[in-house]
Tab-separated table of C-alpha atoms in Angstrom:
chain	number	residue	atom	x	y	z
A	1	UNK	CA	205.916	-128.209	161.411
A	2	UNK	CA	202.705	-127.036	159.700
A	3	UNK	CA	201.053	-129.291	157.172
A	4	UNK	CA	198.171	-128.596	154.814
A	5	UNK	CA	194.902	-130.231	155.780
A	6	UNK	CA	192.611	-131.819	153.235
A	7	UNK	CA	189.581	-130.843	155.334
A	8	UNK	CA	187.559	-127.863	154.193
A	9	UNK	CA	188.073	-124.801	156.343
A	10	UNK	CA	184.888	-123.084	157.479
A	11	UNK	CA	184.414	-119.511	156.393
A	12	UNK	CA	181.826	-117.433	158.165
A	13	UNK	CA	179.220	-115.699	156.003
A	14	UNK	CA	180.061	-112.153	155.056
A	15	UNK	CA	178.700	-109.467	157.356
A	16	UNK	CA	175.346	-108.062	156.273
A	17	UNK	CA	174.791	-104.304	156.602
A	18	UNK	CA	171.484	-102.441	156.693
A	19	UNK	CA	170.546	-98.860	157.411
A	20	UNK	CA	167.074	-97.994	158.678
A	21	UNK	CA	166.265	-94.301	158.526
A	22	UNK	CA	163.219	-93.751	160.712
A	23	UNK	CA	161.064	-90.754	159.825
A	24	UNK	CA	157.754	-89.282	160.945
A	25	UNK	CA	155.483	-88.807	157.939
A	26	UNK	CA	151.866	-88.600	156.858
A	27	UNK	CA	150.681	-91.721	155.032
A	28	UNK	CA	147.377	-93.431	154.211
A	29	UNK	CA	147.916	-97.211	154.267
A	30	UNK	CA	144.147	-97.789	154.424
A	31	UNK	CA	143.113	-94.576	152.689
A	32	UNK	CA	142.917	-92.599	155.933
A	33	UNK	CA	145.750	-90.102	156.290
A	34	UNK	CA	147.476	-90.063	159.673
A	35	UNK	CA	150.976	-89.488	161.100
A	36	UNK	CA	153.150	-92.594	160.918
A	37	UNK	CA	156.617	-93.674	162.021
A	38	UNK	CA	158.329	-95.605	159.245
A	39	UNK	CA	161.635	-97.230	158.355
A	40	UNK	CA	162.938	-96.046	154.981
A	41	UNK	CA	159.584	-94.479	154.176
A	42	UNK	CA	157.500	-97.648	154.006
A	43	UNK	CA	155.018	-99.861	155.912
A	44	UNK	CA	156.149	-102.520	156.503
A	45	UNK	CA	159.825	-101.569	156.586
A	46	UNK	CA	162.497	-103.272	154.455
A	47	UNK	CA	162.828	-107.030	154.868
A	48	UNK	CA	166.091	-107.922	156.635
A	49	UNK	CA	167.904	-111.171	155.786
A	50	UNK	CA	170.997	-112.772	157.263
A	51	UNK	CA	172.595	-116.190	156.780
A	52	UNK	CA	172.687	-118.402	159.856
A	53	UNK	CA	175.965	-118.061	161.789
A	54	UNK	CA	176.532	-114.701	160.120
A	55	UNK	CA	176.714	-111.236	161.606
A	56	UNK	CA	174.172	-108.532	160.889
A	57	UNK	CA	174.924	-104.853	161.461
A	58	UNK	CA	171.921	-102.536	161.439
A	59	UNK	CA	172.346	-98.793	161.675
A	60	UNK	CA	169.164	-97.144	162.963
A	61	UNK	CA	168.998	-93.398	162.427
A	62	UNK	CA	166.240	-91.525	164.226
A	63	UNK	CA	165.138	-88.742	161.897
A	64	UNK	CA	161.727	-88.509	163.573
A	65	UNK	CA	160.428	-86.308	166.353
A	66	UNK	CA	160.092	-89.025	169.030
A	67	UNK	CA	162.293	-91.497	170.925
A	68	UNK	CA	162.415	-95.060	169.660
A	69	UNK	CA	164.156	-98.404	169.756
A	70	UNK	CA	163.821	-101.532	167.596
A	71	UNK	CA	163.377	-105.058	168.929
A	72	UNK	CA	164.403	-108.060	166.819
A	73	UNK	CA	161.490	-110.333	167.656
A	74	UNK	CA	162.341	-114.050	167.689
A	75	UNK	CA	166.117	-113.576	167.545
A	76	UNK	CA	168.087	-115.618	170.087
A	77	UNK	CA	170.351	-113.161	171.904
A	78	UNK	CA	171.485	-115.545	174.646
A	79	UNK	CA	175.047	-115.869	173.282
A	80	UNK	CA	176.098	-112.287	173.936
A	81	UNK	CA	173.721	-110.167	171.888
A	82	UNK	CA	171.495	-109.259	174.824
A	83	UNK	CA	172.581	-105.619	174.693
A	84	UNK	CA	171.117	-105.386	171.181
A	85	UNK	CA	167.699	-106.888	171.926
A	86	UNK	CA	166.186	-103.441	171.371
A	87	UNK	CA	163.985	-102.856	174.409
A	88	UNK	CA	164.076	-99.223	175.451
A	89	UNK	CA	164.685	-98.940	179.202
A	90	UNK	CA	165.144	-102.718	179.287
A	91	UNK	CA	168.366	-103.379	177.364
A	92	UNK	CA	169.177	-99.881	176.127
A	93	UNK	CA	168.312	-96.230	176.399
A	94	UNK	CA	165.906	-94.930	173.758
A	95	UNK	CA	167.327	-93.551	170.530
A	96	UNK	CA	166.342	-89.901	170.787
A	97	UNK	CA	165.543	-87.655	167.796
A	98	UNK	CA	168.702	-86.833	165.872
A	99	UNK	CA	170.595	-89.792	167.338
A	100	UNK	CA	171.531	-93.159	165.884
A	101	UNK	CA	172.444	-96.618	167.154
A	102	UNK	CA	174.222	-99.542	165.542
A	103	UNK	CA	172.837	-102.977	166.404
A	104	UNK	CA	175.578	-105.549	165.858
A	105	UNK	CA	175.004	-109.231	166.610
A	106	UNK	CA	175.674	-112.719	165.260
A	107	UNK	CA	172.769	-115.030	164.497
A	108	UNK	CA	173.073	-118.642	165.660
A	109	UNK	CA	169.697	-120.369	165.610
A	110	UNK	CA	167.423	-122.373	163.371
A	111	UNK	CA	166.802	-120.603	160.044
A	112	UNK	CA	163.318	-119.192	159.969
A	113	UNK	CA	160.836	-116.349	159.972
A	114	UNK	CA	161.039	-113.512	162.494
A	115	UNK	CA	160.169	-109.824	162.636
A	116	UNK	CA	161.243	-106.465	163.995
A	117	UNK	CA	159.244	-103.637	165.499
A	118	UNK	CA	159.576	-100.422	167.422
A	119	UNK	CA	159.784	-100.994	171.173
A	120	UNK	CA	159.466	-97.612	172.838
A	121	UNK	CA	155.865	-97.289	173.999
A	122	UNK	CA	153.790	-97.766	170.825
A	123	UNK	CA	156.328	-97.175	168.025
A	124	UNK	CA	154.910	-100.261	166.305
A	125	UNK	CA	151.383	-98.830	166.391
A	126	UNK	CA	152.644	-96.052	164.123
A	127	UNK	CA	154.022	-98.459	161.507
A	128	UNK	CA	157.600	-99.158	162.619
A	129	UNK	CA	157.518	-102.880	161.773
A	130	UNK	CA	159.097	-105.315	159.322
A	131	UNK	CA	160.127	-108.904	158.567
A	132	UNK	CA	163.453	-110.464	159.622
A	133	UNK	CA	164.489	-113.731	157.939
A	134	UNK	CA	167.339	-116.076	158.827
A	135	UNK	CA	168.394	-118.040	155.746
A	136	UNK	CA	170.067	-121.455	156.000
A	137	UNK	CA	173.838	-121.648	155.734
A	138	UNK	CA	174.812	-123.599	152.605
A	139	UNK	CA	178.477	-124.035	153.543
A	140	UNK	CA	178.936	-127.717	154.604
A	141	UNK	CA	181.868	-126.742	156.799
A	142	UNK	CA	179.862	-124.156	158.706
A	143	UNK	CA	176.242	-125.348	158.680
A	144	UNK	CA	174.580	-127.227	161.512
A	145	UNK	CA	171.652	-129.655	161.582
A	146	UNK	CA	169.088	-126.842	161.461
A	147	UNK	CA	170.635	-125.543	158.224
A	148	UNK	CA	170.544	-129.014	156.651
A	149	UNK	CA	166.908	-129.430	157.660
A	150	UNK	CA	165.937	-126.011	156.261
A	151	UNK	CA	167.687	-126.759	152.962
A	152	UNK	CA	165.899	-130.111	152.730
A	153	UNK	CA	162.564	-128.389	153.350
A	154	UNK	CA	163.283	-125.818	150.633
A	155	UNK	CA	163.289	-128.582	148.002
A	156	UNK	CA	159.496	-128.765	148.291
A	157	UNK	CA	158.583	-125.223	147.273
A	158	UNK	CA	159.316	-123.136	144.199
A	159	UNK	CA	158.870	-119.529	145.334
A	160	UNK	CA	158.697	-117.587	148.589
A	161	UNK	CA	155.853	-115.146	149.328
A	162	UNK	CA	156.050	-112.750	152.304
A	163	UNK	CA	152.745	-111.782	153.926
A	164	UNK	CA	152.575	-109.182	156.692
A	165	UNK	CA	149.170	-108.863	158.401
A	166	UNK	CA	148.301	-106.399	161.138
A	167	UNK	CA	145.549	-104.497	162.870
A	168	UNK	CA	145.594	-100.741	162.257
A	169	UNK	CA	144.361	-97.863	164.396
A	170	UNK	CA	143.816	-94.294	163.245
A	171	UNK	CA	144.884	-92.949	166.599
A	172	UNK	CA	148.630	-92.343	166.755
A	173	UNK	CA	150.919	-94.398	168.945
A	174	UNK	CA	150.864	-91.755	171.665
A	175	UNK	CA	147.058	-91.638	171.559
A	176	UNK	CA	146.977	-95.440	171.634
A	177	UNK	CA	149.055	-95.487	174.810
A	178	UNK	CA	146.710	-92.950	176.359
A	179	UNK	CA	143.718	-95.062	175.334
A	180	UNK	CA	145.345	-98.194	176.721
A	181	UNK	CA	145.808	-96.645	180.146
A	182	UNK	CA	143.466	-95.101	182.700
A	183	UNK	CA	143.146	-91.342	182.542
A	184	UNK	CA	145.235	-90.873	185.669
A	185	UNK	CA	148.090	-88.957	184.117
A	186	UNK	CA	148.784	-87.564	180.673
A	187	UNK	CA	152.516	-87.962	181.124
A	188	UNK	CA	153.606	-91.251	179.511
A	189	UNK	CA	156.406	-91.977	181.909
A	190	UNK	CA	154.235	-91.436	184.952
A	191	UNK	CA	151.309	-93.298	183.413
A	192	UNK	CA	153.486	-96.309	182.658
A	193	UNK	CA	154.626	-96.531	186.255
A	194	UNK	CA	151.708	-98.271	187.846
A	195	UNK	CA	148.705	-97.734	185.566
A	196	UNK	CA	147.312	-101.060	184.279
A	197	UNK	CA	146.501	-101.470	180.620
A	198	UNK	CA	142.919	-101.576	179.429
A	199	UNK	CA	141.072	-102.260	176.190
A	200	UNK	CA	141.613	-99.411	173.659
A	201	UNK	CA	138.773	-100.291	171.256
A	202	UNK	CA	138.264	-101.981	167.916
A	203	UNK	CA	140.847	-101.583	165.118
A	204	UNK	CA	139.897	-99.165	162.359
A	205	UNK	CA	141.220	-101.464	159.644
A	206	UNK	CA	143.404	-104.458	158.877
A	207	UNK	CA	146.409	-104.283	156.554
A	208	UNK	CA	147.981	-106.885	154.268
A	209	UNK	CA	151.540	-105.919	153.351
A	210	UNK	CA	150.772	-102.370	154.409
A	211	UNK	CA	147.620	-101.929	152.327
A	212	UNK	CA	143.935	-101.840	153.214
A	213	UNK	CA	140.735	-99.855	152.942
A	214	UNK	CA	138.467	-97.981	155.312
A	215	UNK	CA	134.802	-97.033	155.249
A	216	UNK	CA	134.778	-93.310	156.008
A	217	UNK	CA	131.689	-91.506	157.284
A	218	UNK	CA	130.643	-88.365	155.451
A	219	UNK	CA	130.982	-85.125	157.339
A	220	UNK	CA	128.934	-82.713	155.305
A	221	UNK	CA	128.482	-84.597	152.080
A	222	UNK	CA	130.572	-85.280	149.001
A	223	UNK	CA	132.042	-81.788	148.891
A	224	UNK	CA	133.962	-82.571	152.066
A	225	UNK	CA	135.544	-85.781	150.792
A	226	UNK	CA	138.781	-84.136	149.688
A	227	UNK	CA	139.073	-82.097	152.873
A	228	UNK	CA	138.601	-85.104	155.182
A	229	UNK	CA	141.388	-87.485	156.173
A	230	UNK	CA	139.987	-90.124	153.808
A	231	UNK	CA	141.472	-90.052	150.342
A	232	UNK	CA	141.442	-91.398	147.665
A	233	UNK	CA	137.830	-92.542	147.519
A	234	UNK	CA	137.183	-95.658	145.448
A	235	UNK	CA	133.447	-96.247	145.838
A	236	UNK	CA	130.391	-95.354	147.855
A	237	UNK	CA	129.567	-97.862	150.574
A	238	UNK	CA	126.063	-96.451	151.043
A	239	UNK	CA	124.341	-93.084	151.192
A	240	UNK	CA	126.117	-92.089	154.389
A	241	UNK	CA	129.623	-93.517	153.904
A	242	UNK	CA	132.326	-93.877	151.302
A	243	UNK	CA	135.335	-96.170	150.998
A	244	UNK	CA	138.901	-94.906	150.890
A	245	UNK	CA	141.812	-97.176	150.063
A	246	UNK	CA	145.558	-97.385	150.351
A	247	UNK	CA	145.621	-100.070	147.667
A	248	UNK	CA	144.933	-103.773	147.341
A	249	UNK	CA	147.714	-106.343	147.724
A	250	UNK	CA	148.044	-109.022	145.049
A	251	UNK	CA	150.180	-112.163	144.806
A	252	UNK	CA	151.087	-113.768	141.473
A	253	UNK	CA	150.693	-117.552	141.221
A	254	UNK	CA	151.376	-119.979	138.406
A	255	UNK	CA	149.268	-123.124	138.382
A	256	UNK	CA	151.312	-126.214	139.139
A	257	UNK	CA	153.864	-124.553	141.431
A	258	UNK	CA	154.274	-124.824	145.180
A	259	UNK	CA	154.580	-121.610	147.180
A	260	UNK	CA	156.021	-120.989	150.629
A	261	UNK	CA	153.792	-118.404	152.280
A	262	UNK	CA	155.603	-116.757	155.206
A	263	UNK	CA	152.929	-115.089	157.309
A	264	UNK	CA	153.686	-112.647	160.135
A	265	UNK	CA	151.258	-110.821	162.440
A	266	UNK	CA	152.972	-107.509	163.227
A	267	UNK	CA	149.850	-106.045	164.815
A	268	UNK	CA	149.663	-104.590	168.282
A	269	UNK	CA	146.500	-106.032	169.738
A	270	UNK	CA	144.398	-108.609	167.895
A	271	UNK	CA	144.826	-112.168	166.683
A	272	UNK	CA	143.799	-112.735	163.084
A	273	UNK	CA	142.710	-115.533	160.772
A	274	UNK	CA	144.036	-115.979	157.238
A	275	UNK	CA	142.209	-117.996	154.583
A	276	UNK	CA	142.755	-118.501	150.854
A	277	UNK	CA	139.754	-119.357	148.726
A	278	UNK	CA	139.773	-122.997	147.500
A	279	UNK	CA	143.287	-123.633	148.849
A	280	UNK	CA	144.676	-125.451	151.892
A	281	UNK	CA	147.732	-124.607	153.974
A	282	UNK	CA	150.433	-127.129	154.902
A	283	UNK	CA	152.060	-125.764	158.055
A	284	UNK	CA	155.783	-126.566	158.175
A	285	UNK	CA	157.094	-124.053	160.744
A	286	UNK	CA	155.720	-121.989	163.609
A	287	UNK	CA	157.535	-119.047	165.224
A	288	UNK	CA	160.693	-119.918	163.323
A	289	UNK	CA	160.724	-123.563	164.463
A	290	UNK	CA	160.207	-126.435	161.951
A	291	UNK	CA	157.206	-128.561	162.923
A	292	UNK	CA	155.677	-131.831	161.810
A	293	UNK	CA	153.540	-130.822	158.813
A	294	UNK	CA	149.790	-130.549	159.201
A	295	UNK	CA	147.100	-129.496	156.733
A	296	UNK	CA	144.604	-126.800	157.735
A	297	UNK	CA	142.032	-124.684	155.936
A	298	UNK	CA	142.892	-121.472	157.784
A	299	UNK	CA	145.643	-119.940	159.868
A	300	UNK	CA	144.974	-118.388	163.274
A	301	UNK	CA	147.849	-116.118	164.203
A	302	UNK	CA	148.275	-113.850	167.204
A	303	UNK	CA	150.406	-110.731	167.462
A	304	UNK	CA	154.114	-111.453	167.148
A	305	UNK	CA	153.521	-114.964	165.819
A	306	UNK	CA	154.875	-116.311	162.546
A	307	UNK	CA	153.940	-119.316	160.429
A	308	UNK	CA	155.398	-120.878	157.284
A	309	UNK	CA	152.942	-122.760	155.071
A	310	UNK	CA	153.194	-124.452	151.699
A	311	UNK	CA	150.343	-123.836	149.265
A	312	UNK	CA	149.917	-125.957	146.176
A	313	UNK	CA	148.766	-123.800	143.276
A	314	UNK	CA	145.902	-125.945	142.041
A	315	UNK	CA	143.733	-123.051	140.901
A	316	UNK	CA	142.445	-122.286	137.439
A	317	UNK	CA	144.864	-120.340	135.199
A	318	UNK	CA	143.664	-116.807	134.571
A	319	UNK	CA	141.433	-116.698	137.653
A	320	UNK	CA	141.749	-114.622	140.851
A	321	UNK	CA	141.281	-116.102	144.332
A	322	UNK	CA	140.456	-114.126	147.465
A	323	UNK	CA	142.725	-114.116	150.484
A	324	UNK	CA	140.717	-113.048	153.546
A	325	UNK	CA	142.245	-111.696	156.745
A	326	UNK	CA	139.791	-111.198	159.602
A	327	UNK	CA	139.798	-110.516	163.319
A	328	UNK	CA	137.564	-112.380	165.758
A	329	UNK	CA	135.633	-109.505	167.287
A	330	UNK	CA	131.834	-109.295	167.563
A	331	UNK	CA	131.920	-106.676	164.799
A	332	UNK	CA	134.737	-108.170	162.725
A	333	UNK	CA	137.113	-106.145	160.627
A	334	UNK	CA	138.389	-107.812	157.493
A	335	UNK	CA	140.703	-107.141	154.596
A	336	UNK	CA	141.149	-108.921	151.301
A	337	UNK	CA	144.055	-109.512	148.968
A	338	UNK	CA	144.010	-111.437	145.718
A	339	UNK	CA	146.009	-114.352	144.384
A	340	UNK	CA	146.227	-113.765	140.639
A	341	UNK	CA	146.871	-116.839	138.508
A	342	UNK	CA	148.830	-116.491	135.279
A	343	UNK	CA	146.947	-117.471	132.160
A	344	UNK	CA	149.320	-120.355	131.469
A	345	UNK	CA	150.266	-123.156	133.900
A	346	UNK	CA	153.840	-124.030	134.798
A	347	UNK	CA	155.739	-125.765	131.989
A	348	UNK	CA	157.207	-128.212	134.533
A	349	UNK	CA	154.693	-128.411	137.409
A	350	UNK	CA	155.782	-129.294	140.912
A	351	UNK	CA	152.266	-130.042	142.123
A	352	UNK	CA	151.613	-133.738	141.624
A	353	UNK	CA	155.252	-134.740	141.951
A	354	UNK	CA	156.683	-136.550	144.982
A	355	UNK	CA	157.590	-134.561	148.052
A	356	UNK	CA	161.374	-134.407	148.459
A	357	UNK	CA	161.221	-133.817	152.208
A	358	UNK	CA	160.068	-137.094	153.728
A	359	UNK	CA	157.801	-135.737	156.517
A	360	UNK	CA	155.673	-134.038	153.851
A	361	UNK	CA	154.735	-137.393	152.370
A	362	UNK	CA	152.046	-137.777	154.988
A	363	UNK	CA	151.044	-134.514	156.681
A	364	UNK	CA	148.187	-134.841	159.153
A	365	UNK	CA	144.950	-133.085	158.276
A	366	UNK	CA	143.530	-130.875	161.003
A	367	UNK	CA	141.172	-128.728	158.941
A	368	UNK	CA	138.672	-126.935	161.133
A	369	UNK	CA	140.768	-126.770	164.317
A	370	UNK	CA	143.089	-124.180	165.810
A	371	UNK	CA	146.525	-125.331	164.589
A	372	UNK	CA	148.321	-123.184	167.144
A	373	UNK	CA	146.875	-124.997	170.099
A	374	UNK	CA	150.079	-126.506	171.565
A	375	UNK	CA	148.435	-129.926	171.511
A	376	UNK	CA	148.534	-129.974	167.705
A	377	UNK	CA	151.931	-128.411	166.964
A	378	UNK	CA	154.943	-130.713	167.344
A	379	UNK	CA	158.505	-129.538	166.620
A	380	UNK	CA	160.611	-131.691	164.310
A	381	UNK	CA	163.300	-131.637	166.986
A	382	UNK	CA	161.616	-132.968	170.162
A	383	UNK	CA	162.311	-131.934	173.727
A	384	UNK	CA	165.886	-133.158	174.440
A	385	UNK	CA	165.916	-136.386	176.420
A	386	UNK	CA	168.774	-135.183	178.626
A	387	UNK	CA	166.620	-132.279	179.809
A	388	UNK	CA	163.612	-134.361	180.818
A	389	UNK	CA	165.237	-135.463	184.057
A	390	UNK	CA	166.391	-131.988	185.062
A	391	UNK	CA	164.804	-130.421	188.105
A	392	UNK	CA	164.127	-126.688	187.740
A	393	UNK	CA	166.356	-124.335	189.673
A	394	UNK	CA	163.578	-121.761	189.732
A	395	UNK	CA	159.820	-121.903	189.243
A	396	UNK	CA	158.042	-118.693	188.297
A	397	UNK	CA	154.281	-118.324	188.195
A	398	UNK	CA	152.952	-115.671	185.821
A	399	UNK	CA	149.216	-115.260	186.231
A	400	UNK	CA	147.410	-112.817	183.993
A	401	UNK	CA	144.119	-111.298	185.068
A	402	UNK	CA	141.505	-109.359	183.156
A	403	UNK	CA	139.600	-107.055	185.451
A	404	UNK	CA	136.675	-104.915	184.364
A	405	UNK	CA	136.782	-102.185	186.959
A	406	UNK	CA	136.016	-98.552	187.653
A	407	UNK	CA	138.781	-96.004	188.128
A	408	UNK	CA	138.391	-92.247	188.275
A	409	UNK	CA	134.688	-92.691	187.550
A	410	UNK	CA	135.476	-94.502	184.290
A	411	UNK	CA	135.173	-98.194	183.496
A	412	UNK	CA	138.230	-99.992	182.136
A	413	UNK	CA	139.121	-103.498	181.062
A	414	UNK	CA	142.567	-103.954	182.598
A	415	UNK	CA	145.312	-106.574	182.277
A	416	UNK	CA	147.737	-107.366	185.080
A	417	UNK	CA	150.343	-110.053	185.785
A	418	UNK	CA	150.209	-111.498	189.295
A	419	UNK	CA	147.804	-108.625	189.961
A	420	UNK	CA	150.695	-106.186	189.662
A	421	UNK	CA	151.649	-103.603	187.073
A	422	UNK	CA	155.126	-103.296	185.626
A	423	UNK	CA	157.123	-100.337	186.884
A	424	UNK	CA	160.326	-98.917	185.449
A	425	UNK	CA	163.297	-98.460	187.740
A	426	UNK	CA	163.174	-94.964	189.272
A	427	UNK	CA	166.598	-94.213	187.818
A	428	UNK	CA	165.255	-94.532	184.266
A	429	UNK	CA	168.348	-96.552	183.312
A	430	UNK	CA	168.102	-99.832	181.343
A	431	UNK	CA	167.212	-102.748	183.595
A	432	UNK	CA	169.853	-105.025	182.056
A	433	UNK	CA	172.651	-102.652	183.037
A	434	UNK	CA	171.181	-102.171	186.515
A	435	UNK	CA	170.962	-105.951	187.003
A	436	UNK	CA	174.513	-106.512	185.738
A	437	UNK	CA	175.965	-104.040	188.218
A	438	UNK	CA	173.655	-104.922	191.119
A	439	UNK	CA	171.883	-101.565	191.105
A	440	UNK	CA	168.286	-102.701	190.498
A	441	UNK	CA	165.782	-101.628	193.115
A	442	UNK	CA	163.450	-104.388	194.293
A	443	UNK	CA	163.687	-108.008	193.234
A	444	UNK	CA	162.076	-111.401	193.565
A	445	UNK	CA	161.864	-111.110	197.342
A	446	UNK	CA	159.227	-108.406	197.084
A	447	UNK	CA	155.606	-109.625	196.863
A	448	UNK	CA	154.779	-107.028	194.226
A	449	UNK	CA	157.931	-107.560	192.148
A	450	UNK	CA	157.498	-107.422	188.402
A	451	UNK	CA	161.140	-108.374	187.780
A	452	UNK	CA	162.854	-111.737	188.199
A	453	UNK	CA	166.636	-112.007	188.481
A	454	UNK	CA	167.965	-115.265	187.029
A	455	UNK	CA	171.454	-116.710	186.778
A	456	UNK	CA	172.989	-117.854	183.510
A	457	UNK	CA	172.604	-121.594	183.064
A	458	UNK	CA	169.620	-121.958	185.393
A	459	UNK	CA	166.759	-124.257	184.442
A	460	UNK	CA	163.578	-122.232	184.803
A	461	UNK	CA	160.075	-123.635	184.956
A	462	UNK	CA	157.574	-120.975	183.819
A	463	UNK	CA	153.962	-121.608	184.746
A	464	UNK	CA	151.609	-119.370	182.757
A	465	UNK	CA	148.099	-119.142	184.168
A	466	UNK	CA	145.318	-117.357	182.313
A	467	UNK	CA	142.518	-116.156	184.595
A	468	UNK	CA	140.596	-114.926	181.563
A	469	UNK	CA	136.995	-115.260	180.504
A	470	UNK	CA	136.081	-111.903	181.956
A	471	UNK	CA	132.754	-110.812	180.511
A	472	UNK	CA	133.097	-107.481	178.761
A	473	UNK	CA	129.987	-105.891	177.238
A	474	UNK	CA	131.811	-104.784	174.068
A	475	UNK	CA	133.677	-108.048	173.523
A	476	UNK	CA	132.020	-110.920	175.344
A	477	UNK	CA	134.441	-113.424	176.884
A	478	UNK	CA	138.132	-112.596	176.580
A	479	UNK	CA	140.284	-115.708	176.689
A	480	UNK	CA	143.410	-115.901	174.510
A	481	UNK	CA	146.706	-114.195	175.363
A	482	UNK	CA	150.058	-114.573	173.582
A	483	UNK	CA	153.285	-114.738	175.581
A	484	UNK	CA	156.637	-113.779	174.081
A	485	UNK	CA	159.992	-114.457	175.727
A	486	UNK	CA	162.656	-112.057	174.473
A	487	UNK	CA	165.985	-113.374	173.303
A	488	UNK	CA	165.392	-117.121	173.611
A	489	UNK	CA	162.944	-119.929	172.950
A	490	UNK	CA	161.312	-122.336	175.392
A	491	UNK	CA	159.811	-125.832	175.453
A	492	UNK	CA	156.140	-126.418	176.243
A	493	UNK	CA	155.935	-129.222	178.826
A	494	UNK	CA	152.207	-129.181	179.533
A	495	UNK	CA	148.987	-127.484	178.540
A	496	UNK	CA	145.428	-127.547	179.816
A	497	UNK	CA	143.056	-126.460	182.589
A	498	UNK	CA	144.024	-126.403	186.223
C-alpha cells in the first residue's frame, strides 16, 4: 500500500540552456584593432549561471575559421562529467569550423565563482573567455551544507559586481603560440610535440571587463592615425604617441551599501593586482571555496584564479574612485576603471549594521601582505579529519624549471615540468579515451613520461616543486607559478622551502 508522505520531495533545478556562437571578428578592446575569437560577439563572453545540483547544457557552435574547444575552469567533473571538461586532445576532439558540440553536465559542488575559456592552443588569447557562476540551491529538500553556507554569506552584501581582468596581446593566438615556442617548426602540431615554452614578451595592455586603452606610436604623423590599427584616438600621450581606447569600465556604487566584487583573472600569462582607491577588500572566497574572512588593501590574482570580496561603500556621494589593475613587470602595464558614487546615499544603509554571517564579525586584517599565500588563506571547511590518517596510494613529484637557454642560435626562457615537455599521443586522439581503452602510448614507467595514469578512488599526494628564480635580463627573477588541476579540487597539506 502506498501512503502520502508529509516530507517535502526534492525537485531538481530546471535545466539551464545556453548557446555560444563563436565567431572570428575584428575588434578593438583596447583601441587597437586585431582579429579576435569571441562568444556571441563579445569580450568577455556571456556570463553563465547554474543552480547547484542542476544541469547545464551549453551548445557551442564554431562559426569561426579555426578549431576550438571550451574548458569550464573550476568545475568539478569527477562525478561523470569528465568527457565535457573541454580540453581539446585531452577529453575531446577539437570542434572544427562549421561544427558544433553540446556540453551537458550536472553541477554538484560548493556554489562559487568560476570561468570558462577556449582550450585549443591559444583560443583564450584571442578573447574566448567568460565567467561561470554556480548559485546556491534555495530548495531545503535539495540543498547541501555548501548551499546553506552560501545563502548565509549572501545576507551580508546588497549587490553583486562582476569584474573580469586580463592581460592582452596584440599578436593573435596563433602568433602567441609561435612566440611562446622556439622557432623550430612553424607547424603548431609539430611544435607542440616537444618544443618547450618560452617567454613571449610583455602584454600590450590590460583589460577590465573587456575594455582598456593603448598608447600607439605614430607612423608618419597625425595623418596616419585613421589608417593605423589604433582607433579611436582619445588624447595625445606626447609628441610621438597617441592614446587609443576601447572604452573605460565604470561601476555604480551607492554610499552605505555593501558590494560583493567577484574578480576573475582570465588572462593567459601574468598575475595582476587590483586596488580600489580609499577602500579595503574583505576576502570571503578564493577559487570558488569559502574562506575565513580577511581584510586586505589589494588583491593579487594569478591567471585562472578567482576571488570574492566584500567592499563597504564608505565613499563620498557624487565622487568617483579609481580602480587600478596592474601587472608586476619591470615596466608595468596598468589599466583603470572607475567606481562612480550616486549623489545620494542609500536610504537604508547596510554599512554600519551588524554582520549577519558570524565569521564576518571579526575578519583578520592582513593589509600589505599577499593574501593568496597558502599560509594566510584558510577554508571555512577544514581538511577532513578522516583523511588525515590516510596514506597516499601514489606520490607524484611535479618540478617546474625555468631555463634561459640558446636554441637554434636564439635565446629563450623556457618552462618544463620534470625537465620534460608535454607530447600529444601520436594518434592525435583524446587522451581520456585512449586511457579508458588502454591504448595510450607510454605511461608512468617511462622516465620522460608527461602523463600519469591514476585509478578512481586513489589518494594522490602531489608534490609541487618550483625551481624558479632564474635571472632573466628582461624580467629579473621569475618565481611565481600557478597550478590548476582540471575537474577537481585539492587540499594543501604543506607549503614552504625545501
